Amino acid sequence: MEKNDAVVDNTEETAAEFQGSGNSTGFENVKTVIADKLHKAAEAIGEKAADPDAQSGMAHYGNQVSRWLDQSAEYVRQFDYEQSDASVREYIRQSPGRSLLIAGGDGLIIGAMLRRR
């Protein structure tokens, strides 16, 4: 439990540092924090997988997960919100009917999930 509290405190400090810098937007701050956490998790899992006491099968899966987390961190770092927003808006302009059906279906699914709680 203490380790989790330390991680939360560290995340809050990191976010506060980015907010104070004034060089990035809020979205960029979130992207950076998430990418850093994914990279740290990948490093930790990679270290556990490299442990000589690790079983060979588990070490293989640990290395694979570590690579996936590193790839995810890079994807988050390179994600461009403006480009994605423009792509979604263009898709909606080209296919308004399909977009309404997708939005309606999503609303039904979310409504059903919330109703069950």
CSV table of C-alpha atoms in Angstrom, one decimal:
chain,number,residue,atom,x,y,z
A,1,MET,CA,0.0,0.0,0.0
A,2,GLU,CA,2.8,2.4,0.8
A,3,LYS,CA,4.3,1.8,-2.7
A,4,ASN,CA,1.1,2.8,-4.4
A,5,ASP,CA,0.8,5.9,-2.3
A,6,ALA,CA,4.4,6.8,-3.3
A,7,VAL,CA,3.5,6.3,-7.0
A,8,VAL,CA,0.5,8.5,-6.7
A,9,ASP,CA,2.5,11.2,-4.9
A,10,ASN,CA,5.2,11.0,-7.6
A,11,THR,CA,2.6,11.3,-10.4
A,12,GLU,CA,1.0,14.3,-8.8
A,13,GLU,CA,4.5,15.9,-8.4
A,14,THR,CA,5.3,15.2,-12.1
A,15,ALA,CA,2.0,16.6,-13.3
A,16,ALA,CA,2.5,19.7,-11.2
A,17,GLU,CA,6.0,20.2,-12.7
A,18,PHE,CA,4.5,20.1,-16.2
A,19,GLN,CA,1.7,22.5,-15.3
A,20,GLY,CA,4.2,24.9,-13.9
A,21,SER,CA,6.4,24.9,-16.9
A,22,GLY,CA,3.9,26.6,-19.2
A,23,ASN,CA,5.5,25.1,-22.2
A,24,SER,CA,2.8,22.4,-22.9
A,25,THR,CA,-0.9,22.1,-23.0
A,26,GLY,CA,-2.8,20.1,-20.5
A,27,PHE,CA,-3.3,17.3,-23.0
A,28,GLU,CA,0.5,17.2,-23.6
A,29,ASN,CA,1.0,16.9,-19.9
A,30,VAL,CA,-1.3,14.0,-19.6
A,31,LYS,CA,0.4,12.3,-22.6
A,32,THR,CA,3.8,12.7,-21.1
A,33,VAL,CA,2.8,11.4,-17.7
A,34,ILE,CA,1.0,8.3,-19.2
A,35,ALA,CA,3.9,7.6,-21.5
A,36,ASP,CA,6.4,7.9,-18.6
A,37,LYS,CA,4.4,5.5,-16.5
A,38,LEU,CA,4.1,3.0,-19.3
A,39,HIS,CA,7.8,3.1,-19.9
A,40,LYS,CA,8.6,2.7,-16.2
A,41,ALA,CA,6.2,-0.3,-16.0
A,42,ALA,CA,8.0,-1.8,-19.1
A,43,GLU,CA,11.4,-1.3,-17.4
A,44,ALA,CA,10.2,-3.0,-14.2
A,45,ILE,CA,8.7,-6.0,-16.0
A,46,GLY,CA,11.8,-6.3,-18.2
A,47,GLU,CA,14.0,-6.3,-15.1
A,48,LYS,CA,11.9,-9.1,-13.5
A,49,ALA,CA,12.0,-11.1,-16.8
A,50,ALA,CA,15.8,-10.7,-16.9
A,51,ASP,CA,16.2,-12.1,-13.4
A,52,PRO,CA,18.2,-15.4,-13.5
A,53,ASP,CA,15.7,-17.0,-11.1
A,54,ALA,CA,12.8,-16.4,-13.5
A,55,GLN,CA,11.3,-19.3,-15.3
A,56,SER,CA,12.0,-19.4,-19.0
A,57,GLY,CA,8.4,-19.3,-20.1
A,58,MET,CA,7.5,-16.5,-17.7
A,59,ALA,CA,10.6,-14.6,-18.8
A,60,HIS,CA,9.6,-14.9,-22.4
A,61,TYR,CA,6.1,-13.5,-21.6
A,62,GLY,CA,7.6,-10.8,-19.4
A,63,ASN,CA,9.9,-9.6,-22.3
A,64,GLN,CA,6.9,-9.6,-24.7
A,65,VAL,CA,4.8,-7.5,-22.3
A,66,SER,CA,7.8,-5.2,-21.7
A,67,ARG,CA,8.1,-4.6,-25.5
A,68,TRP,CA,4.3,-4.0,-25.8
A,69,LEU,CA,4.4,-1.4,-23.0
A,70,ASP,CA,7.3,0.4,-24.6
A,71,GLN,CA,5.5,0.4,-27.9
A,72,SER,CA,2.4,1.8,-26.2
A,73,ALA,CA,4.5,4.5,-24.5
A,74,GLU,CA,5.9,5.6,-27.9
A,75,TYR,CA,2.4,5.6,-29.4
A,76,VAL,CA,1.1,7.8,-26.6
A,77,ARG,CA,4.1,10.2,-27.0
A,78,GLN,CA,3.5,10.5,-30.8
A,79,PHE,CA,-0.3,10.7,-30.6
A,80,ASP,CA,-1.5,13.9,-32.3
A,81,TYR,CA,-4.9,15.1,-30.9
A,82,GLU,CA,-5.5,17.7,-33.6
A,83,GLN,CA,-4.9,15.2,-36.5
A,84,SER,CA,-7.2,12.7,-34.9
A,85,ASP,CA,-9.9,15.3,-34.3
A,86,ALA,CA,-9.6,16.4,-37.9
A,87,SER,CA,-9.9,12.8,-39.1
A,88,VAL,CA,-13.0,12.1,-37.0
A,89,ARG,CA,-14.7,15.3,-38.2
A,90,GLU,CA,-14.0,14.4,-41.8
A,91,TYR,CA,-15.4,10.9,-41.3
A,92,ILE,CA,-18.5,12.4,-39.8
A,93,ARG,CA,-18.9,14.8,-42.7
A,94,GLN,CA,-18.5,12.0,-45.2
A,95,SER,CA,-20.8,9.5,-43.4
A,96,PRO,CA,-23.3,11.3,-41.2
A,97,GLY,CA,-25.8,8.4,-41.1
A,98,ARG,CA,-23.3,5.8,-40.1
A,99,SER,CA,-21.9,8.2,-37.5
A,100,LEU,CA,-25.3,8.7,-35.9
A,101,LEU,CA,-25.8,4.9,-35.8
A,102,ILE,CA,-22.5,4.4,-34.1
A,103,ALA,CA,-23.2,7.2,-31.6
A,104,GLY,CA,-26.6,5.8,-30.9
A,105,GLY,CA,-25.3,2.3,-30.4
A,106,ASP,CA,-22.6,3.5,-28.1
A,107,GLY,CA,-25.3,5.4,-26.1
A,108,LEU,CA,-27.4,2.3,-25.8
A,109,ILE,CA,-24.4,0.2,-24.6
A,110,ILE,CA,-23.3,2.8,-22.1
A,111,GLY,CA,-26.9,3.3,-20.9
A,112,ALA,CA,-27.3,-0.5,-20.4
A,113,MET,CA,-24.1,-0.7,-18.4
A,114,LEU,CA,-25.0,2.2,-16.2
A,115,ARG,CA,-28.5,0.8,-15.6
A,116,ARG,CA,-27.2,-2.5,-14.3
A,117,ARG,CA,-25.2,-0.8,-11.5
